[in-house]
């Protein structure tokens, strides 16, 4: 499971006015409460105190959260309270009455424009999210004998997909995982991400080893950049393979940060040789070298992109990922039993350390089990 959409929705609720998203439900209460409170205060205070100017604020407030019809009703209520005899709410003159009516009318127009704009944004966002989820669909919590969880945060907060990509797929007798990073980030990288993931999903099924999978991904980028000498299309990636018949993990790196082996509080950076990035024609260069690592019961693997390892604090110091994970596990050994919780804790710690992260971030924790528990997950 990769957690990204929920965090994005929380950000939209906090920044609704700047993002143009629908306002939060609590914003519907201030306009009617303002009318009731000011009316009661005006009746309870001497006639020399005029609170009319406060009531006039109700229609503009209603325009922020209500539709044009409800805003018109709010404006009509304000005009009625101010002008009809017997209410005793203020003593506006003719010019004041016209100004109040104009403000109410202008609020209705604003509410209509806002409602139209919100409806258009909802449509655009729905289509965009459907396309983005088609590129990076939600992953299950288990594939074969491997449990995993992760966290993904695009650098462009309006987007669910950036330059990072990841997938976990079942192959013949193995489970294969991919974590990578396309040059650049944001929506410009989505096409390259989609092409690489499509190539990976095919290669998982018909390539006998990770070197073959890496070569297929490399060929995809080489073909896509043909005919454009300025394309500079490349990506880094790390591939992991968990065979069904042995408790090992095989790793191939194409210019990507190596995974970490979490063995209790000990955090070991896997000494996998870093081959050339994808897109440079690795079939004609030195192919990436595979590393095979025996796994013990309880071992976890932590995959990442450089958005995590290259996060810096105000002094320019890089985030000490291995040290911080070791401290977390020492403080609470049960952390290793909760892969999703571990990624959330690391992400919170990165934000405390760096303040803000301007690159795409992907973290994945793999928890392989010794035997496949039941039918294979597709």
mmCIF file of C-alpha atoms in Angstrom:
data_model
loop_
_atom_site.group_PDB
_atom_site.id
_atom_site.type_symbol
_atom_site.label_atom_id
_atom_site.label_comp_id
_atom_site.label_asym_id
_atom_site.label_seq_id
_atom_site.Cartn_x
_atom_site.Cartn_y
_atom_site.Cartn_z
ATOM 1 C CA UNK A 1 0.000 0.000 0.000
ATOM 2 C CA UNK A 2 1.383 3.419 -0.986
ATOM 3 C CA UNK A 3 0.049 6.366 0.993
ATOM 4 C CA UNK A 4 -0.267 9.536 -1.072
ATOM 5 C CA UNK A 5 -3.864 10.530 -1.831
ATOM 6 C CA UNK A 6 -4.965 10.971 1.794
ATOM 7 C CA UNK A 7 -2.108 13.378 2.479
ATOM 8 C CA UNK A 8 -3.033 15.345 -0.619
ATOM 9 C CA UNK A 9 -6.685 15.635 0.464
ATOM 10 C CA UNK A 10 -5.603 16.923 3.875
ATOM 11 C CA UNK A 11 -3.509 19.614 2.214
ATOM 12 C CA UNK A 12 -6.454 20.651 0.030
ATOM 13 C CA UNK A 13 -8.698 21.083 3.062
ATOM 14 C CA UNK A 14 -6.081 23.302 4.725
ATOM 15 C CA UNK A 15 -5.366 25.440 1.627
ATOM 16 C CA UNK A 16 -8.806 25.470 -0.001
ATOM 17 C CA UNK A 17 -8.834 29.227 -0.660
ATOM 18 C CA UNK A 18 -5.516 29.203 -2.536
ATOM 19 C CA UNK A 19 -6.128 25.916 -4.356
ATOM 20 C CA UNK A 20 -9.663 26.720 -5.506
ATOM 21 C CA UNK A 21 -11.029 23.504 -4.039
ATOM 22 C CA UNK A 22 -14.479 23.344 -2.386
ATOM 23 C CA UNK A 23 -14.491 25.039 1.041
ATOM 24 C CA UNK A 24 -14.603 22.957 4.227
ATOM 25 C CA UNK A 25 -18.083 22.297 5.713
ATOM 26 C CA UNK A 26 -17.467 24.414 8.827
ATOM 27 C CA UNK A 27 -17.376 27.564 6.662
ATOM 28 C CA UNK A 28 -21.161 27.344 6.150
ATOM 29 C CA UNK A 29 -21.868 28.248 9.766
ATOM 30 C CA UNK A 30 -20.446 31.813 10.162
ATOM 31 C CA UNK A 31 -22.979 33.688 7.926
ATOM 32 C CA UNK A 32 -26.205 32.603 9.730
ATOM 33 C CA UNK A 33 -24.492 32.766 13.129
ATOM 34 C CA UNK A 34 -23.364 36.312 12.353
ATOM 35 C CA UNK A 35 -26.941 37.358 11.553
ATOM 36 C CA UNK A 36 -28.347 35.819 14.730
ATOM 37 C CA UNK A 37 -25.634 37.158 17.050
ATOM 38 C CA UNK A 38 -25.629 40.710 15.646
ATOM 39 C CA UNK A 39 -29.454 40.879 15.705
ATOM 40 C CA UNK A 40 -29.557 39.815 19.364
ATOM 41 C CA UNK A 41 -26.787 42.241 20.305
ATOM 42 C CA UNK A 42 -28.541 45.104 18.514
ATOM 43 C CA UNK A 43 -31.795 44.444 20.384
ATOM 44 C CA UNK A 44 -29.963 44.266 23.709
ATOM 45 C CA UNK A 45 -27.850 47.414 23.262
ATOM 46 C CA UNK A 46 -28.996 51.045 23.313
ATOM 47 C CA UNK A 47 -30.317 52.533 20.075
ATOM 48 C CA UNK A 48 -27.303 54.856 19.949
ATOM 49 C CA UNK A 49 -25.089 51.866 19.130
ATOM 50 C CA UNK A 50 -25.391 50.900 15.438
ATOM 51 C CA UNK A 51 -24.139 47.442 14.499
ATOM 52 C CA UNK A 52 -25.537 47.538 10.956
ATOM 53 C CA UNK A 53 -22.082 47.478 9.344
ATOM 54 C CA UNK A 54 -21.422 44.025 10.846
ATOM 55 C CA UNK A 55 -24.603 42.497 9.408
ATOM 56 C CA UNK A 56 -23.660 43.627 5.904
ATOM 57 C CA UNK A 57 -20.732 41.176 6.040
ATOM 58 C CA UNK A 58 -23.089 38.164 5.987
ATOM 59 C CA UNK A 59 -23.728 38.005 2.183
ATOM 60 C CA UNK A 60 -20.006 38.126 1.205
ATOM 61 C CA UNK A 61 -19.278 35.435 3.801
ATOM 62 C CA UNK A 62 -22.112 33.313 2.427
ATOM 63 C CA UNK A 63 -20.663 33.652 -1.093
ATOM 64 C CA UNK A 64 -17.531 31.811 0.066
ATOM 65 C CA UNK A 65 -19.385 28.593 0.873
ATOM 66 C CA UNK A 66 -22.995 28.787 -0.418
ATOM 67 C CA UNK A 67 -24.381 28.654 -3.931
ATOM 68 C CA UNK A 68 -26.015 31.685 -5.617
ATOM 69 C CA UNK A 69 -29.551 30.786 -4.431
ATOM 70 C CA UNK A 70 -28.589 30.433 -0.771
ATOM 71 C CA UNK A 71 -26.475 33.595 -0.992
ATOM 72 C CA UNK A 72 -29.466 35.474 -2.437
ATOM 73 C CA UNK A 73 -31.603 34.290 0.491
ATOM 74 C CA UNK A 74 -28.933 35.489 2.914
ATOM 75 C CA UNK A 75 -28.765 38.861 1.186
ATOM 76 C CA UNK A 76 -32.563 39.157 1.227
ATOM 77 C CA UNK A 77 -32.608 38.380 4.956
ATOM 78 C CA UNK A 78 -30.078 41.148 5.613
ATOM 79 C CA UNK A 79 -32.072 43.687 3.585
ATOM 80 C CA UNK A 80 -35.290 42.668 5.357
ATOM 81 C CA UNK A 81 -33.745 43.016 8.814
ATOM 82 C CA UNK A 82 -32.406 46.464 7.988
ATOM 83 C CA UNK A 83 -35.310 48.006 6.075
ATOM 84 C CA UNK A 84 -38.582 46.518 7.269
ATOM 85 C CA UNK A 85 -40.230 48.362 10.175
ATOM 86 C CA UNK A 86 -40.548 46.583 13.480
ATOM 87 C CA UNK A 87 -37.140 44.907 13.501
ATOM 88 C CA UNK A 88 -35.322 47.991 14.781
ATOM 89 C CA UNK A 89 -32.000 46.808 13.401
ATOM 90 C CA UNK A 90 -30.201 50.014 12.465
ATOM 91 C CA UNK A 91 -31.561 53.071 10.637
ATOM 92 C CA UNK A 92 -29.976 53.063 7.187
ATOM 93 C CA UNK A 93 -30.684 55.924 4.826
ATOM 94 C CA UNK A 94 -31.555 55.602 1.150
ATOM 95 C CA UNK A 95 -27.939 55.552 0.019
ATOM 96 C CA UNK A 96 -27.079 53.002 2.691
ATOM 97 C CA UNK A 97 -29.953 50.784 1.582
ATOM 98 C CA UNK A 98 -28.795 50.900 -2.042
ATOM 99 C CA UNK A 99 -25.235 50.073 -0.988
ATOM 100 C CA UNK A 100 -26.414 47.095 1.067
ATOM 101 C CA UNK A 101 -28.563 45.825 -1.815
ATOM 102 C CA UNK A 102 -25.614 46.221 -4.219
ATOM 103 C CA UNK A 103 -23.320 44.272 -1.887
ATOM 104 C CA UNK A 104 -25.911 41.495 -1.622
ATOM 105 C CA UNK A 105 -26.292 41.374 -5.423
ATOM 106 C CA UNK A 106 -22.537 41.370 -5.947
ATOM 107 C CA UNK A 107 -22.237 38.496 -3.449
ATOM 108 C CA UNK A 108 -24.744 36.458 -5.471
ATOM 109 C CA UNK A 109 -22.700 37.021 -8.642
ATOM 110 C CA UNK A 110 -19.508 36.019 -6.825
ATOM 111 C CA UNK A 111 -21.180 32.858 -5.480
ATOM 112 C CA UNK A 112 -22.317 31.935 -9.001
ATOM 113 C CA UNK A 113 -18.826 32.403 -10.465
ATOM 114 C CA UNK A 114 -17.234 30.459 -7.590
ATOM 115 C CA UNK A 115 -19.698 27.581 -7.951
ATOM 116 C CA UNK A 116 -19.042 27.324 -11.700
ATOM 117 C CA UNK A 117 -15.287 27.396 -11.162
ATOM 118 C CA UNK A 118 -15.455 24.726 -8.446
ATOM 119 C CA UNK A 119 -17.560 22.474 -10.693
ATOM 120 C CA UNK A 120 -15.002 22.818 -13.503
ATOM 121 C CA UNK A 121 -12.116 22.115 -11.126
ATOM 122 C CA UNK A 122 -13.836 19.013 -9.758
ATOM 123 C CA UNK A 123 -14.268 17.687 -13.313
ATOM 124 C CA UNK A 124 -10.652 18.414 -14.247
ATOM 125 C CA UNK A 125 -9.333 16.886 -11.025
ATOM 126 C CA UNK A 126 -11.463 13.773 -11.440
ATOM 127 C CA UNK A 127 -10.134 13.166 -14.953
ATOM 128 C CA UNK A 128 -6.539 13.948 -13.901
ATOM 129 C CA UNK A 129 -6.678 11.639 -10.890
ATOM 130 C CA UNK A 130 -8.157 8.830 -12.994
ATOM 131 C CA UNK A 131 -5.282 9.211 -15.475
ATOM 132 C CA UNK A 132 -2.683 9.409 -12.705
ATOM 133 C CA UNK A 133 -4.042 6.354 -10.895
ATOM 134 C CA UNK A 134 -3.936 4.495 -14.214
ATOM 135 C CA UNK A 135 -0.187 5.191 -14.282
ATOM 136 C CA UNK A 136 0.459 4.398 -10.607
ATOM 137 C CA UNK A 137 -2.488 2.284 -9.399
ATOM 138 C CA UNK A 138 -2.822 1.512 -5.705
ATOM 139 C CA UNK A 139 -0.774 -1.543 -4.787
ATOM 140 C CA UNK A 140 -1.982 -4.395 -2.538
ATOM 141 C CA UNK A 141 -0.427 -5.059 0.854
ATOM 142 C CA UNK A 142 1.054 -8.363 -0.315
ATOM 143 C CA UNK A 143 2.291 -9.919 -3.533
ATOM 144 C CA UNK A 144 3.190 -13.595 -3.210
ATOM 145 C CA UNK A 145 5.196 -14.105 -0.034
ATOM 146 C CA UNK A 146 6.229 -10.449 0.239
ATOM 147 C CA UNK A 147 4.380 -7.943 2.389
ATOM 148 C CA UNK A 148 5.208 -4.325 1.711
ATOM 149 C CA UNK A 149 4.095 -0.778 2.345
ATOM 150 C CA UNK A 150 5.338 2.579 1.281
ATOM 151 C CA UNK A 151 4.933 6.304 1.068
ATOM 152 C CA UNK A 152 4.972 8.491 -2.019
ATOM 153 C CA UNK A 153 5.020 12.281 -2.121
ATOM 154 C CA UNK A 154 5.180 14.145 -5.435
ATOM 155 C CA UNK A 155 7.203 17.361 -5.495
ATOM 156 C CA UNK A 156 4.287 19.107 -7.234
ATOM 157 C CA UNK A 157 1.583 18.959 -4.567
ATOM 158 C CA UNK A 158 -1.224 19.292 -7.105
ATOM 159 C CA UNK A 159 -0.111 16.013 -8.665
ATOM 160 C CA UNK A 160 -0.345 12.387 -7.579
ATOM 161 C CA UNK A 161 2.400 11.374 -10.001
ATOM 162 C CA UNK A 162 5.836 12.895 -10.401
ATOM 163 C CA UNK A 163 9.241 11.665 -11.490
ATOM 164 C CA UNK A 164 9.401 8.717 -9.077
ATOM 165 C CA UNK A 165 7.920 5.360 -10.027
ATOM 166 C CA UNK A 166 7.459 2.013 -8.308
ATOM 167 C CA UNK A 167 5.726 -1.318 -8.763
ATOM 168 C CA UNK A 168 5.632 -4.855 -7.344
ATOM 169 C CA UNK A 169 4.638 -7.727 -9.610
ATOM 170 C CA UNK A 170 4.401 -11.508 -9.571
ATOM 171 C CA UNK A 171 6.589 -13.329 -12.084
ATOM 172 C CA UNK A 172 7.167 -17.031 -12.725
ATOM 173 C CA UNK A 173 8.426 -18.305 -9.371
ATOM 174 C CA UNK A 174 9.453 -14.840 -8.137
ATOM 175 C CA UNK A 175 8.194 -11.519 -6.852
ATOM 176 C CA UNK A 176 9.896 -8.535 -8.486
ATOM 177 C CA UNK A 177 9.870 -4.935 -7.316
ATOM 178 C CA UNK A 178 10.952 -1.719 -8.993
ATOM 179 C CA UNK A 179 11.767 1.691 -7.512
ATOM 180 C CA UNK A 180 13.041 4.403 -9.810
ATOM 181 C CA UNK A 181 13.444 8.089 -10.519
ATOM 182 C CA UNK A 182 13.047 9.747 -13.919
ATOM 183 C CA UNK A 183 15.138 12.803 -14.767
ATOM 184 C CA UNK A 184 13.016 15.788 -13.737
ATOM 185 C CA UNK A 185 9.726 15.664 -11.874
ATOM 186 C CA UNK A 186 6.121 16.773 -12.103
ATOM 187 C CA UNK A 187 3.665 16.197 -14.938
ATOM 188 C CA UNK A 188 6.420 16.440 -17.571
ATOM 189 C CA UNK A 189 7.805 13.110 -16.334
ATOM 190 C CA UNK A 190 4.487 11.243 -16.294
ATOM 191 C CA UNK A 191 4.802 9.971 -19.877
ATOM 192 C CA UNK A 192 8.243 8.502 -19.184
ATOM 193 C CA UNK A 193 6.989 6.946 -15.938
ATOM 194 C CA UNK A 194 4.070 5.312 -17.769
ATOM 195 C CA UNK A 195 6.391 3.896 -20.451
ATOM 196 C CA UNK A 196 8.819 2.433 -17.895
ATOM 197 C CA UNK A 197 6.098 0.849 -15.791
ATOM 198 C CA UNK A 198 4.533 -0.716 -18.862
ATOM 199 C CA UNK A 199 7.901 -2.142 -19.890
ATOM 200 C CA UNK A 200 8.515 -3.468 -16.369
ATOM 201 C CA UNK A 201 5.172 -5.239 -16.158
ATOM 202 C CA UNK A 202 5.866 -7.037 -19.436
ATOM 203 C CA UNK A 203 9.490 -7.848 -18.593
ATOM 204 C CA UNK A 204 8.552 -9.355 -15.217
ATOM 205 C CA UNK A 205 6.646 -12.085 -17.037
ATOM 206 C CA UNK A 206 9.107 -13.045 -19.774
ATOM 207 C CA UNK A 207 12.619 -12.114 -18.641
ATOM 208 C CA UNK A 208 14.546 -14.855 -16.786
ATOM 209 C CA UNK A 209 16.599 -12.533 -14.565
ATOM 210 C CA UNK A 210 16.860 -8.952 -13.302
ATOM 211 C CA UNK A 211 19.560 -8.075 -15.820
ATOM 212 C CA UNK A 212 17.054 -8.849 -18.575
ATOM 213 C CA UNK A 213 14.395 -6.716 -16.907
ATOM 214 C CA UNK A 214 16.841 -3.802 -16.621
ATOM 215 C CA UNK A 215 17.811 -4.191 -20.285
ATOM 216 C CA UNK A 216 14.135 -4.061 -21.306
ATOM 217 C CA UNK A 217 13.599 -0.832 -19.343
ATOM 218 C CA UNK A 218 16.757 0.651 -20.844
ATOM 219 C CA UNK A 219 15.647 -0.222 -24.366
ATOM 220 C CA UNK A 220 12.299 1.456 -23.748
ATOM 221 C CA UNK A 221 13.990 4.780 -22.974
ATOM 222 C CA UNK A 222 16.507 4.453 -25.799
ATOM 223 C CA UNK A 223 13.723 3.858 -28.329
ATOM 224 C CA UNK A 224 11.622 6.723 -26.942
ATOM 225 C CA UNK A 225 14.507 9.191 -27.248
ATOM 226 C CA UNK A 226 15.501 8.205 -30.799
ATOM 227 C CA UNK A 227 15.312 11.060 -33.272
ATOM 228 C CA UNK A 228 15.649 13.735 -30.576
ATOM 229 C CA UNK A 229 19.274 14.532 -29.860
ATOM 230 C CA UNK A 230 18.270 16.867 -27.035
ATOM 231 C CA UNK A 231 15.945 14.417 -25.279
ATOM 232 C CA UNK A 232 18.366 13.529 -22.440
ATOM 233 C CA UNK A 233 15.886 10.846 -21.419
ATOM 234 C CA UNK A 234 17.220 8.685 -18.616
ATOM 235 C CA UNK A 235 16.227 7.297 -15.233
ATOM 236 C CA UNK A 236 17.784 5.590 -12.252
ATOM 237 C CA UNK A 237 16.241 2.439 -10.833
ATOM 238 C CA UNK A 238 16.776 -0.412 -8.405
ATOM 239 C CA UNK A 239 15.244 -3.842 -9.022
ATOM 240 C CA UNK A 240 14.619 -6.452 -6.324
ATOM 241 C CA UNK A 241 13.716 -10.111 -6.772
ATOM 242 C CA UNK A 242 12.363 -12.458 -4.105
ATOM 243 C CA UNK A 243 12.394 -16.085 -5.325
ATOM 244 C CA UNK A 244 9.790 -18.500 -3.985
ATOM 245 C CA UNK A 245 12.235 -21.329 -3.363
ATOM 246 C CA UNK A 246 14.928 -19.565 -1.312
ATOM 247 C CA UNK A 247 15.196 -16.926 1.413
ATOM 248 C CA UNK A 248 17.358 -14.469 -0.512
ATOM 249 C CA UNK A 249 16.881 -11.190 -2.293
ATOM 250 C CA UNK A 250 18.547 -10.373 -5.581
ATOM 251 C CA UNK A 251 19.274 -6.731 -6.304
ATOM 252 C CA UNK A 252 20.307 -4.818 -9.426
ATOM 253 C CA UNK A 253 21.001 -1.074 -9.379
ATOM 254 C CA UNK A 254 21.035 1.246 -12.370
ATOM 255 C CA UNK A 255 22.586 4.376 -10.898
ATOM 256 C CA UNK A 256 20.081 4.381 -8.026
ATOM 257 C CA UNK A 257 20.583 4.699 -4.229
ATOM 258 C CA UNK A 258 21.029 1.158 -2.832
ATOM 259 C CA UNK A 259 18.355 -0.389 -0.592
ATOM 260 C CA UNK A 260 18.947 -0.729 3.135
ATOM 261 C CA UNK A 261 18.817 -4.049 4.958
ATOM 262 C CA UNK A 262 17.119 -3.664 8.338
ATOM 263 C CA UNK A 263 18.262 -6.478 10.625
ATOM 264 C CA UNK A 264 16.945 -5.512 14.032
ATOM 265 C CA UNK A 265 18.478 -2.146 14.975
ATOM 266 C CA UNK A 266 21.336 -2.761 12.517
ATOM 267 C CA UNK A 267 20.935 -0.868 9.240
ATOM 268 C CA UNK A 268 23.155 -2.072 6.399
ATOM 269 C CA UNK A 269 23.482 -0.366 3.038
ATOM 270 C CA UNK A 270 23.565 -3.195 0.504
ATOM 271 C CA UNK A 271 26.873 -3.188 -1.421
ATOM 272 C CA UNK A 272 25.225 -3.520 -4.825
ATOM 273 C CA UNK A 273 27.319 -2.260 -7.731
ATOM 274 C CA UNK A 274 25.800 0.849 -9.276
ATOM 275 C CA UNK A 275 25.454 0.323 -13.009
ATOM 276 C CA UNK A 276 24.742 3.061 -15.564
ATOM 277 C CA UNK A 277 21.312 4.704 -15.493
ATOM 278 C CA UNK A 278 18.543 3.499 -17.772
ATOM 279 C CA UNK A 279 18.379 5.170 -21.162
ATOM 280 C CA UNK A 280 22.124 5.209 -21.879
ATOM 281 C CA UNK A 281 22.144 1.937 -23.784
ATOM 282 C CA UNK A 282 23.377 -0.383 -21.051
ATOM 283 C CA UNK A 283 23.249 -3.362 -23.390
ATOM 284 C CA UNK A 284 26.241 -1.855 -25.173
ATOM 285 C CA UNK A 285 27.956 -0.843 -21.946
ATOM 286 C CA UNK A 286 28.823 -2.862 -18.867
ATOM 287 C CA UNK A 287 25.546 -4.519 -17.767
ATOM 288 C CA UNK A 288 24.497 -4.034 -14.137
ATOM 289 C CA UNK A 289 25.844 -6.605 -11.696
ATOM 290 C CA UNK A 290 23.411 -8.596 -9.591
ATOM 291 C CA UNK A 291 23.873 -8.876 -5.832
ATOM 292 C CA UNK A 292 22.396 -11.822 -3.915
ATOM 293 C CA UNK A 293 21.803 -11.324 -0.182
ATOM 294 C CA UNK A 294 20.680 -14.116 2.196
ATOM 295 C CA UNK A 295 17.795 -13.049 4.413
ATOM 296 C CA UNK A 296 17.133 -14.013 8.013
ATOM 297 C CA UNK A 297 13.759 -14.203 9.721
ATOM 298 C CA UNK A 298 12.561 -10.706 10.532
ATOM 299 C CA UNK A 299 14.776 -8.943 7.983
ATOM 300 C CA UNK A 300 13.291 -5.944 6.210
ATOM 301 C CA UNK A 301 14.409 -4.118 3.073
ATOM 302 C CA UNK A 302 14.042 -0.350 2.791
ATOM 303 C CA UNK A 303 13.973 1.030 -0.761
ATOM 304 C CA UNK A 304 14.055 4.748 -1.482
ATOM 305 C CA UNK A 305 14.673 7.511 -3.993
ATOM 306 C CA UNK A 306 17.131 10.361 -3.576
ATOM 307 C CA UNK A 307 14.378 12.688 -2.385
ATOM 308 C CA UNK A 308 14.928 11.041 1.010
ATOM 309 C CA UNK A 309 18.696 10.585 1.079
ATOM 310 C CA UNK A 310 19.415 14.054 -0.328
ATOM 311 C CA UNK A 311 17.089 16.026 1.959
ATOM 312 C CA UNK A 312 19.122 18.720 3.755
ATOM 313 C CA UNK A 313 18.711 20.920 6.787
ATOM 314 C CA UNK A 314 19.366 24.681 6.899
ATOM 315 C CA UNK A 315 23.142 24.115 7.206
ATOM 316 C CA UNK A 316 23.233 21.864 4.118
ATOM 317 C CA UNK A 317 23.728 18.619 6.050
ATOM 318 C CA UNK A 318 22.201 15.552 4.394
ATOM 319 C CA UNK A 319 19.542 13.595 6.249
ATOM 320 C CA UNK A 320 21.261 10.650 8.058
ATOM 321 C CA UNK A 321 18.724 8.017 7.010
ATOM 322 C CA UNK A 322 20.476 4.871 8.258
ATOM 323 C CA UNK A 323 21.284 6.429 11.630
ATOM 324 C CA UNK A 324 17.743 7.702 12.154
ATOM 325 C CA UNK A 325 16.118 4.379 11.257
ATOM 326 C CA UNK A 326 18.466 2.574 13.651
ATOM 327 C CA UNK A 327 17.473 4.968 16.445
ATOM 328 C CA UNK A 328 13.769 4.428 15.709
ATOM 329 C CA UNK A 329 14.114 0.646 15.865
ATOM 330 C CA UNK A 330 16.170 0.782 19.070
ATOM 331 C CA UNK A 331 13.529 2.983 20.686
ATOM 332 C CA UNK A 332 10.685 0.728 19.525
ATOM 333 C CA UNK A 333 11.600 -2.718 18.096
ATOM 334 C CA UNK A 334 7.958 -3.258 17.069
ATOM 335 C CA UNK A 335 8.506 -0.625 14.366
ATOM 336 C CA UNK A 336 9.835 -3.342 12.058
ATOM 337 C CA UNK A 337 6.507 -5.190 12.309
ATOM 338 C CA UNK A 338 4.661 -2.171 10.903
ATOM 339 C CA UNK A 339 6.144 -1.294 7.473
ATOM 340 C CA UNK A 340 3.568 1.420 6.809
ATOM 341 C CA UNK A 341 4.158 3.005 10.206
ATOM 342 C CA UNK A 342 7.927 2.963 9.628
ATOM 343 C CA UNK A 343 7.657 4.924 6.382
ATOM 344 C CA UNK A 344 5.347 7.459 8.034
ATOM 345 C CA UNK A 345 7.779 7.909 10.932
ATOM 346 C CA UNK A 346 10.713 8.377 8.580
ATOM 347 C CA UNK A 347 8.778 10.924 6.515
ATOM 348 C CA UNK A 348 7.810 12.906 9.612
ATOM 349 C CA UNK A 349 11.436 12.832 10.746
ATOM 350 C CA UNK A 350 12.646 14.025 7.332
ATOM 351 C CA UNK A 351 10.270 16.995 7.499
ATOM 352 C CA UNK A 352 11.439 17.885 11.006
ATOM 353 C CA UNK A 353 15.054 17.659 9.854
ATOM 354 C CA UNK A 354 14.796 19.490 6.515
ATOM 355 C CA UNK A 355 11.708 21.647 7.023
ATOM 356 C CA UNK A 356 10.614 21.062 3.435
ATOM 357 C CA UNK A 357 11.458 18.581 0.679
ATOM 358 C CA UNK A 358 11.427 19.886 -2.885
ATOM 359 C CA UNK A 359 12.004 16.591 -4.697
ATOM 360 C CA UNK A 360 9.751 13.605 -5.282
ATOM 361 C CA UNK A 361 9.965 11.139 -2.397
ATOM 362 C CA UNK A 362 9.382 7.387 -2.448
ATOM 363 C CA UNK A 363 9.989 4.967 0.418
ATOM 364 C CA UNK A 364 9.081 1.273 0.403
ATOM 365 C CA UNK A 365 9.573 -1.361 3.099
ATOM 366 C CA UNK A 366 9.546 -5.026 2.074
ATOM 367 C CA UNK A 367 8.853 -7.790 4.595
ATOM 368 C CA UNK A 368 9.460 -11.161 2.890
ATOM 369 C CA UNK A 369 8.107 -14.272 4.560
ATOM 370 C CA UNK A 370 9.708 -17.704 4.465
ATOM 371 C CA UNK A 371 6.830 -19.454 2.689
ATOM 372 C CA UNK A 372 4.134 -18.308 0.334
ATOM 373 C CA UNK A 373 0.901 -18.132 2.414
ATOM 374 C CA UNK A 374 -1.658 -19.487 -0.008
ATOM 375 C CA UNK A 375 -2.410 -18.742 -3.674
ATOM 376 C CA UNK A 376 -0.199 -16.279 -5.483
ATOM 377 C CA UNK A 377 -1.381 -12.736 -5.697
ATOM 378 C CA UNK A 378 -1.578 -11.571 -9.322
#
